[in-house]
Each structure stands twice: as structure tokens, then as C-alpha cells.
């Protein structure tokens, strides 16, 4: 009986000790530094993905207690993930559509827009192509299939091979609305059926580099010396302008745009701190390093 009483006393002591421990915490949890990390998942625009990766890498060096994941897939993919609640921040090279705003509100939040950089869409050709300049109207006619030979715009007698990003790309949507439709809300034209749709900005560059008949477009930050940029005029008889940080800032280049990040409502905590850092002079200098255009004139 004495031994039985000792066992009962020992069990009661163990239970009382366990009850005094802090709820939901173990010694291994308190020692694990990962428990104190903030996690930001960032997804969307392929135009923004290299810049977003550079920002994430630099920010994590400064703030090792924050982990940032960055993936592409296109602006539409980013918005879908934001609406579904699987990411913290959506990257976009176009503004959110009314139907995407409506879907967000059905999920209980308002998407908040943050302009984080600027960009120009460069129209590009193979370096062997003698064409140096085009009007926006000529580019529109080419992509609608109304002009099909380089000879018709002052070049050689060669067929024009048209390249575009895929439909989920914000760059595709922006180029369609601004260049193919020339900014007209009433115009319902789309890219001609023989336009080749490519899944990445790098793919556009590679195809134009290798194909002397190709015409493509890409964000300024992706253009390399392997292709040639074409100077654009907004109207026939107007000034032909090449894309650059300077011509975007001074408003002379006719095909420029903002780049965005969207959050589920007003950003809080780690997301807010990260976005505030993106607007710092240090982060804006990274934009210049990668060939994009800062939101502050430089």
C-alpha cells in the first residue's frame, strides 16, 4: 500500500508540473529561430519577377528575420492567387481588372494598389533588320495582320514573324490595349491568329535574336544587346523616340507604364515594412541597376 501511495503521489506531481508549463510552447519551439520569422509570399508578373527577386534578396540580407518567396507566372496568376488568399503580395505589370476587384470583395477584402516602379515596352527586331523606326499605327497594323511584309514599312521583302507574350501576361494585355488597339476602348481587335505566343520575356529575346524576320516586344529591363530596339512615333510625322529611363521620365516615349504590387487590404506588419523599404532610395537604385525606371525621377 505504501508503494502504491508513492506511485500515485508521483503521478499527481508530474501532472501538476505539466499544468504549470506555458500553454502551446515547448523547449524546442522556443529555441527554434524559424518560429520568429515573418513570411511573405510574392507572386505574379514575369516582367517584375527579376526585380522582385533582387529586392527580396537584398531585404533578407538586411532583415534576416523575414523570409520572402518570389515566383512568376504572369499578372493574372498573381491576382488569382491574391484573391484565393494563397499569397501576401501580387506583382503586376497591369492594373487590376474590375472583375478581379469584384472577386476580391466577394472574398472579403479590397485589393490595394502600390506603384513600385516604371517600365517601357520596347519594340524589338533582329540586328540584321534595317528597320530603325515605326509609328504606333504601323505596329498596330502589323499585329492585327494588316501588314505582313517588312517591305511594306520600308524594309526588305521578307515576311514579318510576330511574337507576343501569352494572354495571362500583363505585358500582353497592356500592349494589346495601348498599341494594337491604340488606346481605344471601342476597338475590340486582338492579335492576329498567326502571332506566336511565348511564355516568357527571355523567350521573346531569344526568338528575335535568332530570327531575322521577327518582331517582338518586351519590358525595357529584359532587352539585351542581342536585339535592336525600334524608335517609335506616336503619330505619323511625329518624333521617333527610343525607350530609356530618360524618355520614360520626361514622357516622350509613348509606350511606358507603371509596375505594381497589390496587397489584401492595407498592408500590415512585415508586409508594410517591406513595401516602405521598396520606396526607399536604396531599393529604387536597384530598379536602375536592372534596367527599369524608378518612380522618382533620376
PDB file of C-alpha atoms in Angstrom:
ATOM      1  CA  UNK A   1       0.000   0.000   0.000  1.00  0.00           C
ATOM      2  CA  UNK A   2       2.868   2.319   0.863  1.00  0.00           C
ATOM      3  CA  UNK A   3       4.461   1.752  -2.583  1.00  0.00           C
ATOM      4  CA  UNK A   4       1.075   2.292  -4.276  1.00  0.00           C
ATOM      5  CA  UNK A   5       0.670   5.649  -2.480  1.00  0.00           C
ATOM      6  CA  UNK A   6       4.154   6.705  -3.637  1.00  0.00           C
ATOM      7  CA  UNK A   7       3.273   5.969  -7.275  1.00  0.00           C
ATOM      8  CA  UNK A   8       0.006   7.929  -7.041  1.00  0.00           C
ATOM      9  CA  UNK A   9       1.857  10.878  -5.473  1.00  0.00           C
ATOM     10  CA  UNK A  10       4.487  10.806  -8.247  1.00  0.00           C
ATOM     11  CA  UNK A  11       1.833  10.815 -10.995  1.00  0.00           C
ATOM     12  CA  UNK A  12      -0.009  13.739  -9.378  1.00  0.00           C
ATOM     13  CA  UNK A  13       3.289  15.672  -9.141  1.00  0.00           C
ATOM     14  CA  UNK A  14       4.018  15.117 -12.853  1.00  0.00           C
ATOM     15  CA  UNK A  15       0.537  16.296 -13.854  1.00  0.00           C
ATOM     16  CA  UNK A  16       0.805  19.413 -11.699  1.00  0.00           C
ATOM     17  CA  UNK A  17       4.220  20.264 -13.179  1.00  0.00           C
ATOM     18  CA  UNK A  18       2.908  19.877 -16.729  1.00  0.00           C
ATOM     19  CA  UNK A  19      -0.067  22.120 -15.960  1.00  0.00           C
ATOM     20  CA  UNK A  20       2.297  24.887 -14.855  1.00  0.00           C
ATOM     21  CA  UNK A  21       4.129  24.957 -18.220  1.00  0.00           C
ATOM     22  CA  UNK A  22       3.215  27.807 -20.676  1.00  0.00           C
ATOM     23  CA  UNK A  23       0.368  26.757 -22.949  1.00  0.00           C
ATOM     24  CA  UNK A  24       1.258  25.778 -26.548  1.00  0.00           C
ATOM     25  CA  UNK A  25       5.044  26.145 -26.112  1.00  0.00           C
ATOM     26  CA  UNK A  26       7.804  23.599 -25.797  1.00  0.00           C
ATOM     27  CA  UNK A  27      11.529  23.985 -25.157  1.00  0.00           C
ATOM     28  CA  UNK A  28      12.305  23.035 -28.779  1.00  0.00           C
ATOM     29  CA  UNK A  29       9.861  25.688 -30.113  1.00  0.00           C
ATOM     30  CA  UNK A  30      11.353  28.484 -28.041  1.00  0.00           C
ATOM     31  CA  UNK A  31      14.845  27.661 -29.305  1.00  0.00           C
ATOM     32  CA  UNK A  32      13.859  27.475 -32.981  1.00  0.00           C
ATOM     33  CA  UNK A  33      14.686  30.845 -34.665  1.00  0.00           C
ATOM     34  CA  UNK A  34      12.372  29.999 -37.591  1.00  0.00           C
ATOM     35  CA  UNK A  35       9.392  30.499 -35.253  1.00  0.00           C
ATOM     36  CA  UNK A  36      10.193  34.213 -35.125  1.00  0.00           C
ATOM     37  CA  UNK A  37      10.462  34.631 -38.922  1.00  0.00           C
ATOM     38  CA  UNK A  38       7.893  36.589 -40.871  1.00  0.00           C
ATOM     39  CA  UNK A  39       6.961  35.025 -44.216  1.00  0.00           C
ATOM     40  CA  UNK A  40       5.925  36.994 -47.320  1.00  0.00           C
ATOM     41  CA  UNK A  41       4.833  35.134 -50.453  1.00  0.00           C
ATOM     42  CA  UNK A  42       5.107  37.258 -53.589  1.00  0.00           C
ATOM     43  CA  UNK A  43       3.802  36.035 -56.973  1.00  0.00           C
ATOM     44  CA  UNK A  44       2.729  37.281 -60.396  1.00  0.00           C
ATOM     45  CA  UNK A  45       4.190  39.377 -63.214  1.00  0.00           C
ATOM     46  CA  UNK A  46       7.106  37.853 -65.132  1.00  0.00           C
ATOM     47  CA  UNK A  47       8.206  41.390 -66.000  1.00  0.00           C
ATOM     48  CA  UNK A  48       8.610  42.146 -62.305  1.00  0.00           C
ATOM     49  CA  UNK A  49       9.988  38.798 -61.197  1.00  0.00           C
ATOM     50  CA  UNK A  50      13.733  39.599 -61.574  1.00  0.00           C
ATOM     51  CA  UNK A  51      13.319  42.935 -59.819  1.00  0.00           C
ATOM     52  CA  UNK A  52      11.215  41.353 -57.067  1.00  0.00           C
ATOM     53  CA  UNK A  53      13.851  38.636 -56.595  1.00  0.00           C
ATOM     54  CA  UNK A  54      16.613  41.256 -56.310  1.00  0.00           C
ATOM     55  CA  UNK A  55      14.567  43.223 -53.772  1.00  0.00           C
ATOM     56  CA  UNK A  56      13.809  40.101 -51.752  1.00  0.00           C
ATOM     57  CA  UNK A  57      17.462  39.032 -51.676  1.00  0.00           C
ATOM     58  CA  UNK A  58      18.726  42.443 -50.535  1.00  0.00           C
ATOM     59  CA  UNK A  59      15.946  42.890 -47.986  1.00  0.00           C
ATOM     60  CA  UNK A  60      16.560  39.478 -46.405  1.00  0.00           C
ATOM     61  CA  UNK A  61      20.251  40.351 -46.038  1.00  0.00           C
ATOM     62  CA  UNK A  62      19.250  43.429 -44.063  1.00  0.00           C
ATOM     63  CA  UNK A  63      16.361  41.710 -42.240  1.00  0.00           C
ATOM     64  CA  UNK A  64      17.202  38.010 -41.759  1.00  0.00           C
ATOM     65  CA  UNK A  65      14.085  37.537 -39.641  1.00  0.00           C
ATOM     66  CA  UNK A  66      11.943  37.959 -42.794  1.00  0.00           C
ATOM     67  CA  UNK A  67      11.632  35.221 -45.426  1.00  0.00           C
ATOM     68  CA  UNK A  68      10.368  36.263 -48.881  1.00  0.00           C
ATOM     69  CA  UNK A  69       9.348  33.824 -51.628  1.00  0.00           C
ATOM     70  CA  UNK A  70       9.109  35.195 -55.201  1.00  0.00           C
ATOM     71  CA  UNK A  71       7.632  33.384 -58.222  1.00  0.00           C
ATOM     72  CA  UNK A  72       6.331  34.444 -61.638  1.00  0.00           C
ATOM     73  CA  UNK A  73       3.554  33.034 -63.780  1.00  0.00           C
ATOM     74  CA  UNK A  74       2.032  36.269 -65.080  1.00  0.00           C
ATOM     75  CA  UNK A  75      -0.014  39.112 -63.619  1.00  0.00           C
ATOM     76  CA  UNK A  76      -3.264  37.141 -63.976  1.00  0.00           C
ATOM     77  CA  UNK A  77      -1.791  34.272 -61.988  1.00  0.00           C
ATOM     78  CA  UNK A  78      -0.721  36.680 -59.260  1.00  0.00           C
ATOM     79  CA  UNK A  79      -4.166  38.239 -58.990  1.00  0.00           C
ATOM     80  CA  UNK A  80      -5.827  34.803 -58.838  1.00  0.00           C
ATOM     81  CA  UNK A  81      -3.519  33.747 -56.001  1.00  0.00           C
ATOM     82  CA  UNK A  82      -4.137  37.005 -54.124  1.00  0.00           C
ATOM     83  CA  UNK A  83      -7.908  36.548 -54.430  1.00  0.00           C
ATOM     84  CA  UNK A  84      -7.645  32.934 -53.232  1.00  0.00           C
ATOM     85  CA  UNK A  85      -5.572  34.000 -50.242  1.00  0.00           C
ATOM     86  CA  UNK A  86      -2.512  31.876 -51.060  1.00  0.00           C
ATOM     87  CA  UNK A  87      -0.049  34.805 -51.315  1.00  0.00           C
ATOM     88  CA  UNK A  88       0.677  38.036 -49.464  1.00  0.00           C
ATOM     89  CA  UNK A  89       1.574  40.285 -52.410  1.00  0.00           C
ATOM     90  CA  UNK A  90       0.678  40.067 -56.113  1.00  0.00           C
ATOM     91  CA  UNK A  91       3.122  41.508 -58.647  1.00  0.00           C
ATOM     92  CA  UNK A  92       1.513  43.017 -61.736  1.00  0.00           C
ATOM     93  CA  UNK A  93       2.529  44.790 -64.926  1.00  0.00           C
ATOM     94  CA  UNK A  94      -1.057  45.949 -65.456  1.00  0.00           C
ATOM     95  CA  UNK A  95      -3.765  47.366 -63.248  1.00  0.00           C
ATOM     96  CA  UNK A  96      -6.240  45.027 -61.639  1.00  0.00           C
ATOM     97  CA  UNK A  97      -9.424  44.475 -63.683  1.00  0.00           C
ATOM     98  CA  UNK A  98     -12.919  45.379 -62.397  1.00  0.00           C
ATOM     99  CA  UNK A  99     -13.936  41.722 -62.296  1.00  0.00           C
ATOM    100  CA  UNK A 100     -10.839  40.897 -60.211  1.00  0.00           C
ATOM    101  CA  UNK A 101     -11.734  43.677 -57.778  1.00  0.00           C
ATOM    102  CA  UNK A 102     -15.262  42.252 -57.532  1.00  0.00           C
ATOM    103  CA  UNK A 103     -13.906  38.754 -56.848  1.00  0.00           C
ATOM    104  CA  UNK A 104     -11.637  40.182 -54.148  1.00  0.00           C
ATOM    105  CA  UNK A 105     -14.555  41.888 -52.425  1.00  0.00           C
ATOM    106  CA  UNK A 106     -16.529  38.659 -52.529  1.00  0.00           C
ATOM    107  CA  UNK A 107     -13.625  37.174 -50.549  1.00  0.00           C
ATOM    108  CA  UNK A 108     -13.930  39.982 -48.015  1.00  0.00           C
ATOM    109  CA  UNK A 109     -11.130  42.385 -48.882  1.00  0.00           C
ATOM    110  CA  UNK A 110     -10.261  45.361 -51.093  1.00  0.00           C
ATOM    111  CA  UNK A 111      -7.058  44.940 -53.150  1.00  0.00           C
ATOM    112  CA  UNK A 112      -4.716  47.884 -52.501  1.00  0.00           C
ATOM    113  CA  UNK A 113      -2.508  49.100 -55.346  1.00  0.00           C
ATOM    114  CA  UNK A 114       1.133  50.131 -54.825  1.00  0.00           C
ATOM    115  CA  UNK A 115       3.117  51.606 -57.748  1.00  0.00           C
ATOM    116  CA  UNK A 116       6.653  50.281 -57.206  1.00  0.00           C
ATOM    117  CA  UNK A 117       8.476  51.039 -60.484  1.00  0.00           C
ATOM    118  CA  UNK A 118       8.058  52.236 -64.056  1.00  0.00           C
ATOM    119  CA  UNK A 119       8.803  50.457 -67.308  1.00  0.00           C
ATOM    120  CA  UNK A 120       8.891  50.976 -71.051  1.00  0.00           C
ATOM    121  CA  UNK A 121       7.756  48.383 -73.574  1.00  0.00           C
ATOM    122  CA  UNK A 122      10.445  48.180 -76.229  1.00  0.00           C
ATOM    123  CA  UNK A 123       9.539  47.051 -79.754  1.00  0.00           C
ATOM    124  CA  UNK A 124      12.450  44.910 -80.915  1.00  0.00           C
ATOM    125  CA  UNK A 125      13.812  43.384 -84.131  1.00  0.00           C
ATOM    126  CA  UNK A 126      16.793  41.276 -85.156  1.00  0.00           C
ATOM    127  CA  UNK A 127      20.019  43.329 -85.504  1.00  0.00           C
ATOM    128  CA  UNK A 128      20.175  42.352 -89.204  1.00  0.00           C
ATOM    129  CA  UNK A 129      16.827  44.038 -89.860  1.00  0.00           C
ATOM    130  CA  UNK A 130      17.382  47.506 -91.429  1.00  0.00           C
ATOM    131  CA  UNK A 131      14.201  48.897 -89.829  1.00  0.00           C
ATOM    132  CA  UNK A 132      15.068  51.507 -87.169  1.00  0.00           C
ATOM    133  CA  UNK A 133      11.737  53.256 -86.643  1.00  0.00           C
ATOM    134  CA  UNK A 134       7.983  52.661 -86.830  1.00  0.00           C
ATOM    135  CA  UNK A 135       4.832  54.546 -85.945  1.00  0.00           C
ATOM    136  CA  UNK A 136       2.448  53.100 -83.383  1.00  0.00           C
ATOM    137  CA  UNK A 137      -0.116  52.777 -86.166  1.00  0.00           C
ATOM    138  CA  UNK A 138       2.285  50.643 -88.227  1.00  0.00           C
ATOM    139  CA  UNK A 139       2.991  48.373 -85.248  1.00  0.00           C
ATOM    140  CA  UNK A 140      -0.754  48.068 -84.662  1.00  0.00           C
ATOM    141  CA  UNK A 141      -1.379  47.153 -88.302  1.00  0.00           C
ATOM    142  CA  UNK A 142       1.370  44.540 -88.190  1.00  0.00           C
ATOM    143  CA  UNK A 143      -0.025  42.840 -85.082  1.00  0.00           C
ATOM    144  CA  UNK A 144      -3.578  42.915 -86.453  1.00  0.00           C
ATOM    145  CA  UNK A 145      -2.339  41.171 -89.627  1.00  0.00           C
ATOM    146  CA  UNK A 146      -2.954  44.129 -91.938  1.00  0.00           C
ATOM    147  CA  UNK A 147       0.779  44.485 -92.740  1.00  0.00           C
ATOM    148  CA  UNK A 148       2.563  41.168 -93.264  1.00  0.00           C
ATOM    149  CA  UNK A 149       5.811  42.022 -95.096  1.00  0.00           C
ATOM    150  CA  UNK A 150       8.755  44.140 -93.928  1.00  0.00           C
ATOM    151  CA  UNK A 151       8.820  45.700 -97.395  1.00  0.00           C
ATOM    152  CA  UNK A 152       5.537  47.499 -96.595  1.00  0.00           C
ATOM    153  CA  UNK A 153       7.203  49.521 -93.808  1.00  0.00           C
ATOM    154  CA  UNK A 154      10.446  50.304 -95.644  1.00  0.00           C
ATOM    155  CA  UNK A 155      12.336  47.072 -95.056  1.00  0.00           C
ATOM    156  CA  UNK A 156      13.341  44.078 -97.158  1.00  0.00           C
ATOM    157  CA  UNK A 157      10.973  41.721 -98.946  1.00  0.00           C
ATOM    158  CA  UNK A 158      10.573  39.325 -96.030  1.00  0.00           C
ATOM    159  CA  UNK A 159       7.543  38.024 -94.109  1.00  0.00           C
ATOM    160  CA  UNK A 160       7.038  39.502 -90.654  1.00  0.00           C
ATOM    161  CA  UNK A 161       7.058  36.915 -87.862  1.00  0.00           C
ATOM    162  CA  UNK A 162       5.043  38.410 -84.993  1.00  0.00           C
ATOM    163  CA  UNK A 163       5.854  37.480 -81.400  1.00  0.00           C
ATOM    164  CA  UNK A 164       3.831  38.203 -78.271  1.00  0.00           C
ATOM    165  CA  UNK A 165       3.637  37.167 -74.630  1.00  0.00           C
ATOM    166  CA  UNK A 166       0.851  34.774 -73.639  1.00  0.00           C
ATOM    167  CA  UNK A 167      -2.609  36.062 -72.755  1.00  0.00           C
ATOM    168  CA  UNK A 168      -2.113  35.667 -68.984  1.00  0.00           C
ATOM    169  CA  UNK A 169       0.735  38.181 -69.136  1.00  0.00           C
ATOM    170  CA  UNK A 170       0.103  41.743 -68.002  1.00  0.00           C
ATOM    171  CA  UNK A 171       2.535  42.888 -70.704  1.00  0.00           C
ATOM    172  CA  UNK A 172       0.347  41.155 -73.315  1.00  0.00           C
ATOM    173  CA  UNK A 173      -2.754  42.941 -72.001  1.00  0.00           C
ATOM    174  CA  UNK A 174      -1.017  46.322 -71.841  1.00  0.00           C
ATOM    175  CA  UNK A 175       0.434  46.029 -75.361  1.00  0.00           C
ATOM    176  CA  UNK A 176      -2.936  44.906 -76.740  1.00  0.00           C
ATOM    177  CA  UNK A 177      -4.768  47.873 -75.244  1.00  0.00           C
ATOM    178  CA  UNK A 178      -2.109  50.545 -75.806  1.00  0.00           C
ATOM    179  CA  UNK A 179      -0.535  49.567 -79.134  1.00  0.00           C
ATOM    180  CA  UNK A 180      -2.733  47.074 -81.007  1.00  0.00           C
ATOM    181  CA  UNK A 181      -5.919  48.986 -80.123  1.00  0.00           C
ATOM    182  CA  UNK A 182      -4.096  52.351 -79.924  1.00  0.00           C
ATOM    183  CA  UNK A 183      -5.774  53.126 -76.613  1.00  0.00           C
ATOM    184  CA  UNK A 184      -9.327  52.953 -77.977  1.00  0.00           C
ATOM    185  CA  UNK A 185     -11.883  51.464 -75.574  1.00  0.00           C
ATOM    186  CA  UNK A 186     -14.213  50.780 -78.522  1.00  0.00           C
ATOM    187  CA  UNK A 187     -11.602  48.828 -80.507  1.00  0.00           C
ATOM    188  CA  UNK A 188     -12.085  45.073 -79.984  1.00  0.00           C
ATOM    189  CA  UNK A 189      -9.270  43.894 -82.278  1.00  0.00           C
ATOM    190  CA  UNK A 190      -6.936  41.213 -80.960  1.00  0.00           C
ATOM    191  CA  UNK A 191      -3.566  39.874 -82.086  1.00  0.00           C
ATOM    192  CA  UNK A 192      -3.811  38.161 -85.479  1.00  0.00           C
ATOM    193  CA  UNK A 193      -4.106  34.382 -85.357  1.00  0.00           C
ATOM    194  CA  UNK A 194      -0.590  33.841 -86.732  1.00  0.00           C
ATOM    195  CA  UNK A 195       1.051  35.700 -83.823  1.00  0.00           C
ATOM    196  CA  UNK A 196       3.346  33.351 -81.900  1.00  0.00           C
ATOM    197  CA  UNK A 197       2.643  33.448 -78.149  1.00  0.00           C
ATOM    198  CA  UNK A 198       5.686  32.840 -75.948  1.00  0.00           C
ATOM    199  CA  UNK A 199       5.660  32.127 -72.210  1.00  0.00           C
ATOM    200  CA  UNK A 200       8.472  34.417 -71.066  1.00  0.00           C
ATOM    201  CA  UNK A 201      10.275  37.689 -71.654  1.00  0.00           C
ATOM    202  CA  UNK A 202      13.517  35.774 -72.162  1.00  0.00           C
ATOM    203  CA  UNK A 203      11.799  33.663 -74.828  1.00  0.00           C
ATOM    204  CA  UNK A 204      10.894  36.789 -76.814  1.00  0.00           C
ATOM    205  CA  UNK A 205      14.500  37.991 -76.710  1.00  0.00           C
ATOM    206  CA  UNK A 206      15.867  34.593 -77.801  1.00  0.00           C
ATOM    207  CA  UNK A 207      13.462  34.272 -80.740  1.00  0.00           C
ATOM    208  CA  UNK A 208      14.124  37.817 -82.030  1.00  0.00           C
ATOM    209  CA  UNK A 209      17.871  37.250 -81.664  1.00  0.00           C
ATOM    210  CA  UNK A 210      17.708  34.081 -83.783  1.00  0.00           C
ATOM    211  CA  UNK A 211      15.098  35.082 -86.370  1.00  0.00           C
ATOM    212  CA  UNK A 212      15.889  37.939 -88.831  1.00  0.00           C
ATOM    213  CA  UNK A 213      12.179  38.223 -89.715  1.00  0.00           C
ATOM    214  CA  UNK A 214      10.891  38.536 -86.152  1.00  0.00           C
ATOM    215  CA  UNK A 215       9.159  41.469 -84.477  1.00  0.00           C
ATOM    216  CA  UNK A 216       8.598  41.363 -80.733  1.00  0.00           C
ATOM    217  CA  UNK A 217       8.103  43.492 -77.653  1.00  0.00           C
ATOM    218  CA  UNK A 218       9.499  43.272 -74.141  1.00  0.00           C
ATOM    219  CA  UNK A 219       9.967  45.198 -70.925  1.00  0.00           C
ATOM    220  CA  UNK A 220      12.977  47.501 -71.033  1.00  0.00           C
ATOM    221  CA  UNK A 221      14.662  45.631 -68.189  1.00  0.00           C
ATOM    222  CA  UNK A 222      14.833  42.463 -70.307  1.00  0.00           C
ATOM    223  CA  UNK A 223      16.242  43.943 -73.525  1.00  0.00           C
ATOM    224  CA  UNK A 224      19.811  42.874 -74.316  1.00  0.00           C
ATOM    225  CA  UNK A 225      22.423  43.869 -76.897  1.00  0.00           C
ATOM    226  CA  UNK A 226      21.463  40.754 -78.874  1.00  0.00           C
ATOM    227  CA  UNK A 227      18.400  42.543 -80.286  1.00  0.00           C
ATOM    228  CA  UNK A 228      17.704  46.015 -81.699  1.00  0.00           C
ATOM    229  CA  UNK A 229      15.167  48.440 -80.257  1.00  0.00           C
ATOM    230  CA  UNK A 230      12.988  50.345 -82.721  1.00  0.00           C
ATOM    231  CA  UNK A 231      12.278  54.065 -82.225  1.00  0.00           C
ATOM    232  CA  UNK A 232       8.519  54.733 -82.063  1.00  0.00           C
ATOM    233  CA  UNK A 233       6.456  57.748 -83.069  1.00  0.00           C
ATOM    234  CA  UNK A 234       3.051  58.264 -81.507  1.00  0.00           C
ATOM    235  CA  UNK A 235       1.666  59.660 -84.781  1.00  0.00           C
ATOM    236  CA  UNK A 236       2.845  59.837 -88.423  1.00  0.00           C
ATOM    237  CA  UNK A 237       5.161  62.812 -88.734  1.00  0.00           C
ATOM    238  CA  UNK A 238       5.872  62.795 -85.015  1.00  0.00           C
ATOM    239  CA  UNK A 239       9.196  62.444 -83.252  1.00  0.00           C
ATOM    240  CA  UNK A 240      10.693  58.937 -83.220  1.00  0.00           C
ATOM    241  CA  UNK A 241      11.851  58.082 -79.701  1.00  0.00           C
ATOM    242  CA  UNK A 242      13.827  55.147 -78.308  1.00  0.00           C
ATOM    243  CA  UNK A 243      12.861  53.744 -74.904  1.00  0.00           C
ATOM    244  CA  UNK A 244      15.116  54.683 -71.989  1.00  0.00           C
ATOM    245  CA  UNK A 245      14.813  55.780 -68.373  1.00  0.00           C
ATOM    246  CA  UNK A 246      15.146  59.391 -69.504  1.00  0.00           C
ATOM    247  CA  UNK A 247      12.448  59.207 -72.212  1.00  0.00           C
ATOM    248  CA  UNK A 248      10.055  57.460 -69.815  1.00  0.00           C
ATOM    249  CA  UNK A 249      10.578  60.057 -67.076  1.00  0.00           C
ATOM    250  CA  UNK A 250      10.214  63.012 -69.457  1.00  0.00           C
ATOM    251  CA  UNK A 251       7.119  61.456 -71.053  1.00  0.00           C
ATOM    252  CA  UNK A 252       8.474  61.338 -74.615  1.00  0.00           C
ATOM    253  CA  UNK A 253       8.386  57.578 -75.125  1.00  0.00           C
ATOM    254  CA  UNK A 254       4.784  56.627 -76.000  1.00  0.00           C
ATOM    255  CA  UNK A 255       4.657  53.067 -74.600  1.00  0.00           C
ATOM    256  CA  UNK A 256       5.504  53.274 -70.895  1.00  0.00           C
ATOM    257  CA  UNK A 257       3.649  52.069 -67.816  1.00  0.00           C
ATOM    258  CA  UNK A 258       3.707  51.601 -64.064  1.00  0.00           C
ATOM    259  CA  UNK A 259       4.597  48.318 -62.378  1.00  0.00           C
ATOM    260  CA  UNK A 260       2.557  47.333 -59.322  1.00  0.00           C
ATOM    261  CA  UNK A 261       2.328  45.314 -56.168  1.00  0.00           C
ATOM    262  CA  UNK A 262      -1.135  44.572 -54.734  1.00  0.00           C
ATOM    263  CA  UNK A 263      -1.978  43.575 -51.169  1.00  0.00           C
ATOM    264  CA  UNK A 264      -5.078  42.117 -49.498  1.00  0.00           C
ATOM    265  CA  UNK A 265      -6.233  45.364 -47.898  1.00  0.00           C
ATOM    266  CA  UNK A 266      -3.848  47.856 -46.307  1.00  0.00           C
ATOM    267  CA  UNK A 267      -0.503  46.143 -45.638  1.00  0.00           C
ATOM    268  CA  UNK A 268       0.370  45.400 -42.025  1.00  0.00           C
ATOM    269  CA  UNK A 269       3.447  44.363 -40.031  1.00  0.00           C
ATOM    270  CA  UNK A 270       6.126  42.672 -42.185  1.00  0.00           C
ATOM    271  CA  UNK A 271       4.380  43.470 -45.478  1.00  0.00           C
ATOM    272  CA  UNK A 272       4.117  47.162 -44.583  1.00  0.00           C
ATOM    273  CA  UNK A 273       7.774  47.352 -43.563  1.00  0.00           C
ATOM    274  CA  UNK A 274       8.828  45.628 -46.790  1.00  0.00           C
ATOM    275  CA  UNK A 275       6.792  47.959 -49.018  1.00  0.00           C
ATOM    276  CA  UNK A 276       8.106  51.013 -47.165  1.00  0.00           C
ATOM    277  CA  UNK A 277      11.641  49.762 -47.844  1.00  0.00           C
ATOM    278  CA  UNK A 278      10.840  49.312 -51.565  1.00  0.00           C
ATOM    279  CA  UNK A 279      10.106  53.056 -51.723  1.00  0.00           C
ATOM    280  CA  UNK A 280      13.486  53.887 -50.187  1.00  0.00           C
ATOM    281  CA  UNK A 281      16.302  55.392 -52.270  1.00  0.00           C
ATOM    282  CA  UNK A 282      18.342  52.202 -51.789  1.00  0.00           C
ATOM    283  CA  UNK A 283      15.630  49.943 -53.254  1.00  0.00           C
ATOM    284  CA  UNK A 284      14.888  52.396 -56.059  1.00  0.00           C
ATOM    285  CA  UNK A 285      18.571  52.258 -57.070  1.00  0.00           C
ATOM    286  CA  UNK A 286      18.145  48.519 -57.611  1.00  0.00           C
ATOM    287  CA  UNK A 287      15.471  49.372 -60.209  1.00  0.00           C
ATOM    288  CA  UNK A 288      18.073  51.340 -62.167  1.00  0.00           C
ATOM    289  CA  UNK A 289      20.643  48.537 -61.846  1.00  0.00           C
ATOM    290  CA  UNK A 290      18.217  46.121 -63.528  1.00  0.00           C
ATOM    291  CA  UNK A 291      17.304  48.465 -66.398  1.00  0.00           C
ATOM    292  CA  UNK A 292      13.870  49.565 -65.199  1.00  0.00           C
ATOM    293  CA  UNK A 293      12.773  53.096 -64.354  1.00  0.00           C
ATOM    294  CA  UNK A 294      12.428  54.346 -60.763  1.00  0.00           C
ATOM    295  CA  UNK A 295       9.261  56.012 -59.544  1.00  0.00           C
ATOM    296  CA  UNK A 296      11.324  59.026 -58.502  1.00  0.00           C
ATOM    297  CA  UNK A 297      12.949  60.997 -61.342  1.00  0.00           C
ATOM    298  CA  UNK A 298      16.721  60.443 -61.514  1.00  0.00           C
TER     299      UNK A 298
END
